[in-house]
PDB file of C-alpha atoms and ligand atoms in Angstrom:
ATOM      1  CA  UNK A   1       6.277  -1.118  20.428  1.00  0.00           C
ATOM      2  CA  UNK A   2       3.234  -1.822  18.373  1.00  0.00           C
ATOM      3  CA  UNK A   3       1.196  -4.907  18.711  1.00  0.00           C
ATOM      4  CA  UNK A   4      -0.495  -4.501  15.327  1.00  0.00           C
ATOM      5  CA  UNK A   5      -3.336  -6.942  14.768  1.00  0.00           C
ATOM      6  CA  UNK A   6      -6.487  -7.385  12.779  1.00  0.00           C
ATOM      7  CA  UNK A   7      -9.793  -7.512  14.623  1.00  0.00           C
ATOM      8  CA  UNK A   8     -12.731  -9.369  12.725  1.00  0.00           C
ATOM      9  CA  UNK A   9     -16.025  -7.692  13.442  1.00  0.00           C
ATOM     10  CA  UNK A  10     -18.518 -10.548  13.823  1.00  0.00           C
ATOM     11  CA  UNK A  11     -21.680  -8.615  13.060  1.00  0.00           C
ATOM     12  CA  UNK A  12     -23.987 -11.695  13.004  1.00  0.00           C
ATOM     13  CA  UNK A  13     -27.423 -12.033  14.504  1.00  0.00           C
ATOM     14  CA  UNK A  14     -27.028 -15.328  16.073  1.00  0.00           C
ATOM     15  CA  UNK A  15     -24.453 -17.707  17.995  1.00  0.00           C
ATOM     16  CA  UNK A  16     -25.012 -20.320  15.265  1.00  0.00           C
ATOM     17  CA  UNK A  17     -24.204 -17.968  12.463  1.00  0.00           C
ATOM     18  CA  UNK A  18     -20.992 -16.661  14.416  1.00  0.00           C
ATOM     19  CA  UNK A  19     -19.645 -20.030  15.291  1.00  0.00           C
ATOM     20  CA  UNK A  20     -20.194 -21.559  11.745  1.00  0.00           C
ATOM     21  CA  UNK A  21     -18.293 -18.481  10.443  1.00  0.00           C
ATOM     22  CA  UNK A  22     -15.567 -19.035  12.802  1.00  0.00           C
ATOM     23  CA  UNK A  23     -15.397 -22.938  11.976  1.00  0.00           C
ATOM     24  CA  UNK A  24     -13.821 -21.813   8.600  1.00  0.00           C
ATOM     25  CA  UNK A  25     -10.627 -20.619  10.435  1.00  0.00           C
ATOM     26  CA  UNK A  26      -8.960 -24.017  10.990  1.00  0.00           C
ATOM     27  CA  UNK A  27      -5.324 -23.044  10.940  1.00  0.00           C
ATOM     28  CA  UNK A  28      -5.422 -19.650  12.922  1.00  0.00           C
ATOM     29  CA  UNK A  29      -7.411 -18.127  15.712  1.00  0.00           C
ATOM     30  CA  UNK A  30      -8.162 -14.346  14.792  1.00  0.00           C
ATOM     31  CA  UNK A  31      -8.958 -11.579  17.293  1.00  0.00           C
ATOM     32  CA  UNK A  32     -12.756 -11.065  17.273  1.00  0.00           C
ATOM     33  CA  UNK A  33     -15.066  -8.268  18.014  1.00  0.00           C
ATOM     34  CA  UNK A  34     -18.567  -8.948  19.534  1.00  0.00           C
ATOM     35  CA  UNK A  35     -20.820  -5.905  19.127  1.00  0.00           C
ATOM     36  CA  UNK A  36     -24.301  -5.043  20.398  1.00  0.00           C
ATOM     37  CA  UNK A  37     -26.216  -7.072  17.867  1.00  0.00           C
ATOM     38  CA  UNK A  38     -24.505 -10.350  18.665  1.00  0.00           C
ATOM     39  CA  UNK A  39     -24.262  -9.698  22.350  1.00  0.00           C
ATOM     40  CA  UNK A  40     -27.927  -8.752  22.882  1.00  0.00           C
ATOM     41  CA  UNK A  41     -29.000 -11.770  20.661  1.00  0.00           C
ATOM     42  CA  UNK A  42     -26.632 -14.447  22.226  1.00  0.00           C
ATOM     43  CA  UNK A  43     -25.459 -12.850  25.664  1.00  0.00           C
ATOM     44  CA  UNK A  44     -22.534 -13.866  27.790  1.00  0.00           C
ATOM     45  CA  UNK A  45     -22.632 -17.610  26.446  1.00  0.00           C
ATOM     46  CA  UNK A  46     -21.402 -16.492  23.035  1.00  0.00           C
ATOM     47  CA  UNK A  47     -18.475 -14.754  24.684  1.00  0.00           C
ATOM     48  CA  UNK A  48     -17.741 -17.915  26.695  1.00  0.00           C
ATOM     49  CA  UNK A  49     -17.874 -20.091  23.657  1.00  0.00           C
ATOM     50  CA  UNK A  50     -15.674 -17.967  21.450  1.00  0.00           C
ATOM     51  CA  UNK A  51     -13.218 -17.641  24.431  1.00  0.00           C
ATOM     52  CA  UNK A  52     -13.117 -21.288  24.872  1.00  0.00           C
ATOM     53  CA  UNK A  53     -12.201 -21.702  21.202  1.00  0.00           C
ATOM     54  CA  UNK A  54      -9.137 -19.741  21.928  1.00  0.00           C
ATOM     55  CA  UNK A  55      -9.950 -16.396  20.194  1.00  0.00           C
ATOM     56  CA  UNK A  56      -9.100 -12.908  21.722  1.00  0.00           C
ATOM     57  CA  UNK A  57     -12.250 -10.965  22.149  1.00  0.00           C
ATOM     58  CA  UNK A  58     -13.032  -7.053  22.005  1.00  0.00           C
ATOM     59  CA  UNK A  59     -16.414  -6.792  23.459  1.00  0.00           C
ATOM     60  CA  UNK A  60     -17.690  -3.593  21.806  1.00  0.00           C
ATOM     61  CA  UNK A  61     -20.603  -2.450  24.063  1.00  0.00           C
ATOM     62  CA  UNK A  62     -19.763   1.141  24.240  1.00  0.00           C
ATOM     63  CA  UNK A  63     -20.810   1.827  27.864  1.00  0.00           C
ATOM     64  CA  UNK A  64     -22.235   5.405  28.651  1.00  0.00           C
ATOM     65  CA  UNK A  65     -24.168   5.962  32.092  1.00  0.00           C
ATOM     66  CA  UNK A  66     -23.520   7.363  35.454  1.00  0.00           C
ATOM     67  CA  UNK A  67     -20.232   6.417  36.959  1.00  0.00           C
ATOM     68  CA  UNK A  68     -21.595   3.952  39.559  1.00  0.00           C
ATOM     69  CA  UNK A  69     -23.634   1.968  37.014  1.00  0.00           C
ATOM     70  CA  UNK A  70     -20.664   1.865  34.574  1.00  0.00           C
ATOM     71  CA  UNK A  71     -18.363   0.842  37.299  1.00  0.00           C
ATOM     72  CA  UNK A  72     -20.651  -2.198  38.431  1.00  0.00           C
ATOM     73  CA  UNK A  73     -21.395  -3.042  34.664  1.00  0.00           C
ATOM     74  CA  UNK A  74     -17.554  -3.300  33.954  1.00  0.00           C
ATOM     75  CA  UNK A  75     -17.007  -5.507  37.100  1.00  0.00           C
ATOM     76  CA  UNK A  76     -19.296  -7.948  35.408  1.00  0.00           C
ATOM     77  CA  UNK A  77     -17.637  -7.782  32.050  1.00  0.00           C
ATOM     78  CA  UNK A  78     -14.242  -8.284  33.581  1.00  0.00           C
ATOM     79  CA  UNK A  79     -15.405 -11.633  34.901  1.00  0.00           C
ATOM     80  CA  UNK A  80     -16.090 -12.697  31.349  1.00  0.00           C
ATOM     81  CA  UNK A  81     -12.303 -12.644  30.573  1.00  0.00           C
ATOM     82  CA  UNK A  82     -12.609 -10.627  27.414  1.00  0.00           C
ATOM     83  CA  UNK A  83      -9.335  -8.912  26.159  1.00  0.00           C
ATOM     84  CA  UNK A  84     -10.704  -5.627  25.309  1.00  0.00           C
ATOM     85  CA  UNK A  85     -13.879  -3.584  26.052  1.00  0.00           C
ATOM     86  CA  UNK A  86     -14.955  -0.009  25.539  1.00  0.00           C
ATOM     87  CA  UNK A  87     -17.066   3.009  26.698  1.00  0.00           C
ATOM     88  CA  UNK A  88     -17.835   6.538  25.536  1.00  0.00           C
ATOM     89  CA  UNK A  89     -15.399   9.187  26.453  1.00  0.00           C
ATOM     90  CA  UNK A  90     -18.415  11.654  26.492  1.00  0.00           C
ATOM     91  CA  UNK A  91     -19.248  10.052  29.715  1.00  0.00           C
ATOM     92  CA  UNK A  92     -16.631  12.249  31.532  1.00  0.00           C
ATOM     93  CA  UNK A  93     -13.179  11.552  33.157  1.00  0.00           C
ATOM     94  CA  UNK A  94     -15.053  10.551  36.345  1.00  0.00           C
ATOM     95  CA  UNK A  95     -17.016   7.912  34.529  1.00  0.00           C
ATOM     96  CA  UNK A  96     -13.979   6.534  32.809  1.00  0.00           C
ATOM     97  CA  UNK A  97     -12.215   6.356  36.057  1.00  0.00           C
ATOM     98  CA  UNK A  98     -15.058   4.584  37.680  1.00  0.00           C
ATOM     99  CA  UNK A  99     -15.035   2.207  34.689  1.00  0.00           C
ATOM    100  CA  UNK A 100     -11.408   1.376  35.047  1.00  0.00           C
ATOM    101  CA  UNK A 101     -12.031   0.693  38.698  1.00  0.00           C
ATOM    102  CA  UNK A 102     -14.856  -1.752  38.037  1.00  0.00           C
ATOM    103  CA  UNK A 103     -12.834  -3.431  35.349  1.00  0.00           C
ATOM    104  CA  UNK A 104      -9.739  -4.063  37.454  1.00  0.00           C
ATOM    105  CA  UNK A 105      -9.825  -7.563  39.248  1.00  0.00           C
ATOM    106  CA  UNK A 106      -8.745  -8.241  42.603  1.00  0.00           C
ATOM    107  CA  UNK A 107      -5.403  -9.608  41.403  1.00  0.00           C
ATOM    108  CA  UNK A 108      -4.893  -6.184  39.534  1.00  0.00           C
ATOM    109  CA  UNK A 109      -5.244  -7.642  35.978  1.00  0.00           C
ATOM    110  CA  UNK A 110      -7.855  -6.310  33.573  1.00  0.00           C
ATOM    111  CA  UNK A 111      -8.843  -6.122  29.767  1.00  0.00           C
ATOM    112  CA  UNK A 112      -7.704  -3.323  27.763  1.00  0.00           C
ATOM    113  CA  UNK A 113     -10.102  -0.335  28.201  1.00  0.00           C
ATOM    114  CA  UNK A 114     -10.743   1.803  25.111  1.00  0.00           C
ATOM    115  CA  UNK A 115     -12.787   5.110  24.770  1.00  0.00           C
ATOM    116  CA  UNK A 116     -14.893   5.958  21.759  1.00  0.00           C
ATOM    117  CA  UNK A 117     -14.141   9.565  20.931  1.00  0.00           C
ATOM    118  CA  UNK A 118     -16.621  10.787  18.298  1.00  0.00           C
ATOM    119  CA  UNK A 119     -18.387   7.987  16.348  1.00  0.00           C
ATOM    120  CA  UNK A 120     -17.219   8.022  12.659  1.00  0.00           C
ATOM    121  CA  UNK A 121     -20.819   8.386  11.588  1.00  0.00           C
ATOM    122  CA  UNK A 122     -20.936  11.805  13.240  1.00  0.00           C
ATOM    123  CA  UNK A 123     -19.924  14.614  10.856  1.00  0.00           C
ATOM    124  CA  UNK A 124     -18.492  17.943  12.201  1.00  0.00           C
ATOM    125  CA  UNK A 125     -21.729  19.697  11.207  1.00  0.00           C
ATOM    126  CA  UNK A 126     -23.912  17.273  13.086  1.00  0.00           C
ATOM    127  CA  UNK A 127     -21.678  17.343  16.198  1.00  0.00           C
ATOM    128  CA  UNK A 128     -21.737  21.121  16.315  1.00  0.00           C
ATOM    129  CA  UNK A 129     -25.553  21.469  15.655  1.00  0.00           C
ATOM    130  CA  UNK A 130     -26.994  18.394  17.471  1.00  0.00           C
ATOM    131  CA  UNK A 131     -24.450  18.140  20.346  1.00  0.00           C
ATOM    132  CA  UNK A 132     -23.627  21.850  20.525  1.00  0.00           C
ATOM    133  CA  UNK A 133     -19.994  21.193  20.667  1.00  0.00           C
ATOM    134  CA  UNK A 134     -18.260  24.572  19.578  1.00  0.00           C
ATOM    135  CA  UNK A 135     -14.923  23.078  18.292  1.00  0.00           C
ATOM    136  CA  UNK A 136     -13.746  21.213  15.294  1.00  0.00           C
ATOM    137  CA  UNK A 137     -14.271  17.510  15.276  1.00  0.00           C
ATOM    138  CA  UNK A 138     -10.388  17.041  15.256  1.00  0.00           C
ATOM    139  CA  UNK A 139      -9.996  19.221  18.272  1.00  0.00           C
ATOM    140  CA  UNK A 140     -12.843  17.292  20.026  1.00  0.00           C
ATOM    141  CA  UNK A 141     -11.276  13.791  19.222  1.00  0.00           C
ATOM    142  CA  UNK A 142      -7.985  14.715  20.504  1.00  0.00           C
ATOM    143  CA  UNK A 143      -9.540  16.415  23.677  1.00  0.00           C
ATOM    144  CA  UNK A 144     -11.574  13.372  24.315  1.00  0.00           C
ATOM    145  CA  UNK A 145      -8.466  11.089  23.710  1.00  0.00           C
ATOM    146  CA  UNK A 146      -6.568  13.257  26.350  1.00  0.00           C
ATOM    147  CA  UNK A 147      -9.370  12.903  28.768  1.00  0.00           C
ATOM    148  CA  UNK A 148      -9.358   9.068  28.295  1.00  0.00           C
ATOM    149  CA  UNK A 149      -5.508   9.195  28.978  1.00  0.00           C
ATOM    150  CA  UNK A 150      -5.995  11.338  32.066  1.00  0.00           C
ATOM    151  CA  UNK A 151      -8.505   8.720  33.355  1.00  0.00           C
ATOM    152  CA  UNK A 152      -5.891   5.961  32.824  1.00  0.00           C
ATOM    153  CA  UNK A 153      -7.438   4.231  29.934  1.00  0.00           C
ATOM    154  CA  UNK A 154      -5.215   2.490  27.343  1.00  0.00           C
ATOM    155  CA  UNK A 155      -6.494   4.041  24.151  1.00  0.00           C
ATOM    156  CA  UNK A 156      -9.237   5.042  21.891  1.00  0.00           C
ATOM    157  CA  UNK A 157     -11.487   4.006  18.974  1.00  0.00           C
ATOM    158  CA  UNK A 158     -11.110   6.408  15.996  1.00  0.00           C
ATOM    159  CA  UNK A 159     -10.933   6.519  12.311  1.00  0.00           C
ATOM    160  CA  UNK A 160      -7.696   5.314  10.929  1.00  0.00           C
ATOM    161  CA  UNK A 161      -7.251   8.699   9.484  1.00  0.00           C
ATOM    162  CA  UNK A 162      -7.250  10.282  12.938  1.00  0.00           C
ATOM    163  CA  UNK A 163      -4.932   7.719  14.546  1.00  0.00           C
ATOM    164  CA  UNK A 164      -1.841   9.749  13.669  1.00  0.00           C
ATOM    165  CA  UNK A 165      -2.965  13.010  15.401  1.00  0.00           C
ATOM    166  CA  UNK A 166      -4.197  10.900  18.621  1.00  0.00           C
ATOM    167  CA  UNK A 167      -0.627   9.415  18.738  1.00  0.00           C
ATOM    168  CA  UNK A 168       1.053  12.684  18.476  1.00  0.00           C
ATOM    169  CA  UNK A 169      -1.295  14.196  21.311  1.00  0.00           C
ATOM    170  CA  UNK A 170      -1.117  11.115  23.616  1.00  0.00           C
ATOM    171  CA  UNK A 171       2.168   9.222  22.685  1.00  0.00           C
ATOM    172  CA  UNK A 172       2.966   6.169  20.525  1.00  0.00           C
ATOM    173  CA  UNK A 173       1.982   3.782  23.419  1.00  0.00           C
ATOM    174  CA  UNK A 174      -1.537   5.147  23.496  1.00  0.00           C
ATOM    175  CA  UNK A 175      -3.509   2.532  21.745  1.00  0.00           C
ATOM    176  CA  UNK A 176      -5.613   3.252  18.690  1.00  0.00           C
ATOM    177  CA  UNK A 177      -8.228   0.830  17.440  1.00  0.00           C
ATOM    178  CA  UNK A 178      -9.678   1.729  14.033  1.00  0.00           C
ATOM    179  CA  UNK A 179     -12.632   0.605  11.978  1.00  0.00           C
ATOM    180  CA  UNK A 180     -13.441   1.893   8.411  1.00  0.00           C
ATOM    181  CA  UNK A 181     -10.861  -0.372   6.669  1.00  0.00           C
ATOM    182  CA  UNK A 182     -11.340  -1.426   3.072  1.00  0.00           C
ATOM    183  CA  UNK A 183      -9.096  -3.190   0.498  1.00  0.00           C
ATOM    184  CA  UNK A 184      -8.099  -0.812  -2.330  1.00  0.00           C
ATOM    185  CA  UNK A 185      -9.956  -2.947  -4.775  1.00  0.00           C
ATOM    186  CA  UNK A 186     -13.065  -3.557  -2.479  1.00  0.00           C
ATOM    187  CA  UNK A 187     -16.585  -2.079  -1.805  1.00  0.00           C
ATOM    188  CA  UNK A 188     -16.775   0.913   0.572  1.00  0.00           C
ATOM    189  CA  UNK A 189     -20.476   0.243   1.642  1.00  0.00           C
ATOM    190  CA  UNK A 190     -21.827   2.738   4.122  1.00  0.00           C
ATOM    191  CA  UNK A 191     -18.423   3.616   5.649  1.00  0.00           C
ATOM    192  CA  UNK A 192     -17.292   7.169   4.563  1.00  0.00           C
ATOM    193  CA  UNK A 193     -13.734   7.840   5.976  1.00  0.00           C
ATOM    194  CA  UNK A 194     -12.078   4.561   4.965  1.00  0.00           C
ATOM    195  CA  UNK A 195      -8.515   3.565   4.194  1.00  0.00           C
ATOM    196  CA  UNK A 196      -6.675   0.368   3.207  1.00  0.00           C
ATOM    197  CA  UNK A 197      -4.853  -2.100   5.633  1.00  0.00           C
ATOM    198  CA  UNK A 198      -1.570  -0.841   4.226  1.00  0.00           C
ATOM    199  CA  UNK A 199      -2.243   2.789   4.762  1.00  0.00           C
ATOM    200  CA  UNK A 200      -3.490   2.074   8.282  1.00  0.00           C
ATOM    201  CA  UNK A 201      -0.081   0.471   9.079  1.00  0.00           C
ATOM    202  CA  UNK A 202       1.791   3.548   7.623  1.00  0.00           C
ATOM    203  CA  UNK A 203      -0.313   5.796   9.821  1.00  0.00           C
ATOM    204  CA  UNK A 204       0.760   3.687  12.672  1.00  0.00           C
ATOM    205  CA  UNK A 205      -2.621   2.459  14.137  1.00  0.00           C
ATOM    206  CA  UNK A 206      -2.475  -0.594  16.394  1.00  0.00           C
ATOM    207  CA  UNK A 207      -5.529  -2.524  15.575  1.00  0.00           C
ATOM    208  CA  UNK A 208      -7.787  -2.562  12.618  1.00  0.00           C
ATOM    209  CA  UNK A 209     -11.419  -3.702  12.880  1.00  0.00           C
ATOM    210  CA  UNK A 210     -12.539  -5.202   9.593  1.00  0.00           C
ATOM    211  CA  UNK A 211     -16.187  -6.455   9.131  1.00  0.00           C
ATOM    212  CA  UNK A 212     -17.604  -6.935   5.751  1.00  0.00           C
ATOM    213  CA  UNK A 213     -14.459  -7.098   3.688  1.00  0.00           C
ATOM    214  CA  UNK A 214     -13.849 -10.439   5.496  1.00  0.00           C
ATOM    215  CA  UNK A 215     -17.298 -11.751   6.588  1.00  0.00           C
ATOM    216  CA  UNK A 216     -18.813 -11.052   3.094  1.00  0.00           C
ATOM    217  CA  UNK A 217     -15.687 -12.309   1.230  1.00  0.00           C
ATOM    218  CA  UNK A 218     -16.263 -15.366  -0.981  1.00  0.00           C
ATOM    219  CA  UNK A 219     -13.187 -16.797   1.050  1.00  0.00           C
ATOM    220  CA  UNK A 220     -13.212 -15.182   4.483  1.00  0.00           C
ATOM    221  CA  UNK A 221      -9.920 -16.991   5.615  1.00  0.00           C
ATOM    222  CA  UNK A 222      -8.055 -15.643   2.467  1.00  0.00           C
ATOM    223  CA  UNK A 223      -9.551 -12.147   3.107  1.00  0.00           C
ATOM    224  CA  UNK A 224      -8.360 -12.292   6.817  1.00  0.00           C
ATOM    225  CA  UNK A 225      -4.993 -13.502   5.743  1.00  0.00           C
ATOM    226  CA  UNK A 226      -4.685 -10.707   3.024  1.00  0.00           C
ATOM    227  CA  UNK A 227      -5.488  -8.220   5.771  1.00  0.00           C
ATOM    228  CA  UNK A 228      -2.827  -9.694   8.137  1.00  0.00           C
ATOM    229  CA  UNK A 229      -0.311  -9.584   5.344  1.00  0.00           C
ATOM    230  CA  UNK A 230      -1.017  -6.065   4.359  1.00  0.00           C
ATOM    231  CA  UNK A 231      -1.228  -4.685   7.946  1.00  0.00           C
ATOM    232  CA  UNK A 232       0.383  -6.779  10.436  1.00  0.00           C
ATOM    233  CA  UNK A 233       3.490  -8.245   8.694  1.00  0.00           C
TER     234      UNK A 233
HETATM  235  O1  C5P B   1     -18.205  -4.046   8.155  1.00  0.00           O
HETATM  236  P1  C5P B   1     -17.101  -3.071   8.469  1.00  0.00           P
HETATM  237  O2  C5P B   1     -15.820  -3.311   8.217  1.00  0.00           O
HETATM  238  O3  C5P B   1     -17.641  -1.696   8.140  1.00  0.00           O
HETATM  239  O4  C5P B   1     -17.322  -3.106  10.165  1.00  0.00           O
HETATM  240  C1  C5P B   1     -16.861  -2.114  11.068  1.00  0.00           C
HETATM  241  C2  C5P B   1     -17.143  -2.384  12.398  1.00  0.00           C
HETATM  242  O5  C5P B   1     -16.712  -1.448  13.230  1.00  0.00           O
HETATM  243  C3  C5P B   1     -18.624  -2.613  12.650  1.00  0.00           C
HETATM  244  O6  C5P B   1     -18.915  -3.556  13.665  1.00  0.00           O
HETATM  245  C4  C5P B   1     -18.944  -1.167  13.222  1.00  0.00           C
HETATM  246  O7  C5P B   1     -20.045  -1.199  14.163  1.00  0.00           O
HETATM  247  C5  C5P B   1     -17.677  -0.720  14.001  1.00  0.00           C
HETATM  248  N1  C5P B   1     -17.410   0.624  14.090  1.00  0.00           N
HETATM  249  C6  C5P B   1     -17.475   1.479  13.165  1.00  0.00           C
HETATM  250  N2  C5P B   1     -17.057   2.853  13.209  1.00  0.00           N
HETATM  251  C7  C5P B   1     -16.905   3.297  14.538  1.00  0.00           C
HETATM  252  C8  C5P B   1     -17.117   2.472  15.633  1.00  0.00           C
HETATM  253  C9  C5P B   1     -17.321   1.016  15.458  1.00  0.00           C
HETATM  254  O8  C5P B   1     -17.559   0.976  11.902  1.00  0.00           O
HETATM  255  N3  C5P B   1     -16.747   4.555  14.754  1.00  0.00           N
END
């Protein structure tokens, strides 16, 4: 069973800009993503403020450190009552297991934990030359996804174009969260490997993360509703 949903990337530099953007959504409560820019600018208070307005939150901080540090950091994030958070699979299975332990609350509940495989900004050439990974980018993504699954995580962040192979390797229930989505008639911007909400639905991804096509639209609410219609209905 898929829980298809659209997550709006709230890539704003301040709490004020974010909250005035969210004020436009009077008849719905979109799932929102808080990334490094907003979190470093506005801190835990913005998480609390958005949560209190009734939105689900994906806290996209991409943790990557020694297992003990990540475990303790995840324990702090889990108290913030977010719905989804993430880390880099490159931190190893041991780090991912520690993260899961830290994230799990005393009552056994926890936010979804998702691993970044290879950033969509990393080309196969750069991965092989800079990171000295001697495999294809697709094999690396599937390998990292399987590691995340072994560690007990819920899924991965990947390009929508990679979601199909991740599902094939890890099963339909393994969650895929995919940025790089553009309307067929929209601007691509700096994203390279993009697809439309409709195509992302066909491929079978669970969540699409959409930023500028919604935040920069003349009517952001209409753009969000169009995304929901094309992807989630
Ligand atoms: O504006 P746009 O739709 O390109 O926003 C996509 C969001 O997803 C941004 O917040 C970006 O940081 C994030 N992201 C991405 N590619 C990844 C991981 C995260 O575009 N591989």
